[in-house]
Amino acid sequence: MSTTKKIQSALISVFSKDGLEPIVRKLHEQNVTLYSTGGTEDFIKNLGIPVVPVEDITSFPEILGGRVKTLHPKIFGGILNRQDNESDVQQMKEFDIPQIDLVIVDLYPFEKTVASGASEQDIIEKIDIGGISLIRAGAKNFKDTVIVASVNEYSLLLDLITEQNGSTTLENRRLFATKAFHISSHYDGAIFNYFNTDETIYKESIANGQVLRYGENPHQKGFFFGDFDAMFKKVHGKELSYNNLLDVDAAVNLIAEFKTDGPTFAILKHNNACGLASRKTISEAYLAALACDPTSAFGGVLISNVKIDLATAQEINKLFCEVVIAPAYDNEAIAVLQEKKNRIILVQNEVELPSRQVRTCLNGLLIQDRNNITDNKEHLKTVTITEPTAQEIEDLIFASKICKNTKSNTIVFAKNGTLISSGTGQTSRVDALIQAVDKAKAFGFDLNGASMASDAFFPFPDCVELAKKAGITAVIQPGGSIKDELSINYCNENNLAMVFTGTRHFKH
C-alpha cells in the first residue's frame, strides 16, 4: 500500500480560529469532506463552506455543557482504523464509520487560564478531554492520519496540501505526530504541576528551545530552553552564545541584589564580578566599576540597575565588551552603543525568575530553592567589642551582596560602595583572601579601612589575621563554626569589627 495518502475527509474542532480560514478554503477547493463541532462548525458555515456536524455521524448531541462532543466510537474509529488491516476495514463498513484522514484540533488554554489567576473552577474547565484524546488518536495512527494540534503548524499544513495537491507522505504524517505528542505531553505536564504538591516529583516541559552556535566549547552542541524574549528585548548585536547566556544569568542575579539601591553598575567575567560600584550617577558608577579591574573587563558582560544615558554609553564605547544590559537606554545612548556591530544590547524586562534552580548531576538532576536571602542591617549581629561604623556597615552589606553571587570559596573586599577586589573559586578560604589582597595591590588599591565579606565561616583565625595585616577594619561572615571564638578573640585583640549574619552563601 502506498505511503502517500490523499486527504479526503477532515475533522476540525478548535478553540482558536486564528489562521484557520485559508486551510478550510483550500480543503474545500480540494473537495475534502469537512466534519466539525460547535463554534468551529459555525465558523465554517459562515465562510459559506459545507460542513457536516459531528452529531450527524454519532446520532448523539453534545452533552454536559459541551464536555462531551467528539468522544464516540464512530469518531475515534474513523481516526484510529488501520487501512491495511482487513478486520478494521470490515468493521468500518459494518458500523458505518466514516474515514477521517485529517484532524485539526487545539487544546483549551489551560496554562493561560492558570496564569490569569482564574478560580479553580474555571481552571478545571480548561482541562481538555476531547481535544487531547483526538490528538493522541491521530498521532498514534500517523500511518493513515494527519494530526495538526496547534495553530503553529497551520502554515506547514497549508504549504503541504497546496504543493502536494492534498496528499501527504508518511514522513509528513510522522512529523505532525511528533509535534502533536510534544503538545499533548507539555499540556499534561502543566496540568500535573498545577495539582502536584509532592516536591520529590519533578516534571518540566519547555516548548521554545533554541539552538546555539555551540556549547561551552566549539566541539560541544549547545541549546537554550527558556523564554529569552520575555526577559529581554534585544536591540542590537550578534546571537548570544552559551557562555554569553551564563554570564547574562550571573549578571541578572547579581544586579538584582542592588535593585533598590542607587545607580549601580557591574562588570562580569566568567560569571564573577570583576567590577561593581554604586554612585550618584550611573556614569560615575560605570567608571568606578571599570577601575576595579580594567584588564578583566575586556570582553565582559556589563549591567546597570538604571537607565544608561549618553555619557555612560560614550564611556562604555571605549571598551570592548560582549553584552550590555540595562532596564532602559536613552536613544542617543543606543545609537552610540550600536557603533560596535557585534555588541549585544539588551533591555531587561521586569520578569520574576524561577523559584528553583536546576542542574544536571551524575545521571540525574539537582534541584534547590533559589537563594533569596540578601543580607541587610537587620541580619547583622556584632560579635566583637569594636562595632562597625555606619560606613563600614554599608560596605559590609555591599560586599556581602557581591560575595553571595561569586563562586566559592570567595572573599570580597569593598570600600565606599566599590568592589576593591575578590578571591574567587579557590580551594581554601585563605587562598581566596591572599588572591584578593594581591589583586588589590596589583591595581593600586589601598585596603586600609576596607571591609571584607566571606561566603562561609572561618574555622581558624588565620583569615582575620591576614585581613588585619592587609588593612581591613571590618568583617562580615555567617558564623557558625565551633571555633568562632578564635576569630572573635583575634578581632577583639586587634580592634577589628566583625558581624555575623547567620546565613551561609556558598555558590558552586
mmCIF file of C-alpha atoms in Angstrom, residues 403-404 406-411 429 453-457 476-478 503-508:
data_model
loop_
_atom_site.group_PDB
_atom_site.id
_atom_site.type_symbol
_atom_site.label_atom_id
_atom_site.label_comp_id
_atom_site.label_asym_id
_atom_site.label_seq_id
_atom_site.Cartn_x
_atom_site.Cartn_y
_atom_site.Cartn_z
ATOM 1 C CA CYS A 403 30.089 37.610 47.798
ATOM 2 C CA LYS A 404 26.749 35.800 47.573
ATOM 3 C CA THR A 406 30.636 34.880 43.460
ATOM 4 C CA LYS A 407 31.989 31.339 43.089
ATOM 5 C CA SER A 408 33.046 29.694 46.354
ATOM 6 C CA ASN A 409 35.392 29.805 48.137
ATOM 7 C CA THR A 410 35.312 33.562 47.936
ATOM 8 C CA ILE A 411 36.500 36.659 49.751
ATOM 9 C CA ARG A 429 39.438 30.464 52.049
ATOM 10 C CA ALA A 453 32.982 39.572 53.246
ATOM 11 C CA SER A 454 33.269 35.787 53.339
ATOM 12 C CA ASP A 455 30.675 33.374 51.944
ATOM 13 C CA ALA A 456 31.211 30.926 54.840
ATOM 14 C CA PHE A 457 32.546 30.893 58.382
ATOM 15 C CA ILE A 476 31.104 40.129 57.673
ATOM 16 C CA GLN A 477 30.650 36.356 57.746
ATOM 17 C CA PRO A 478 27.871 33.895 58.579
ATOM 18 C CA THR A 503 23.388 32.786 56.613
ATOM 19 C CA ARG A 504 25.972 30.960 54.512
ATOM 20 C CA HIS A 505 26.160 31.867 50.820
ATOM 21 C CA PHE A 506 28.006 29.050 49.082
ATOM 22 C CA LYS A 507 27.846 29.196 45.283
ATOM 23 C CA HIS A 508 29.293 26.244 43.374
#
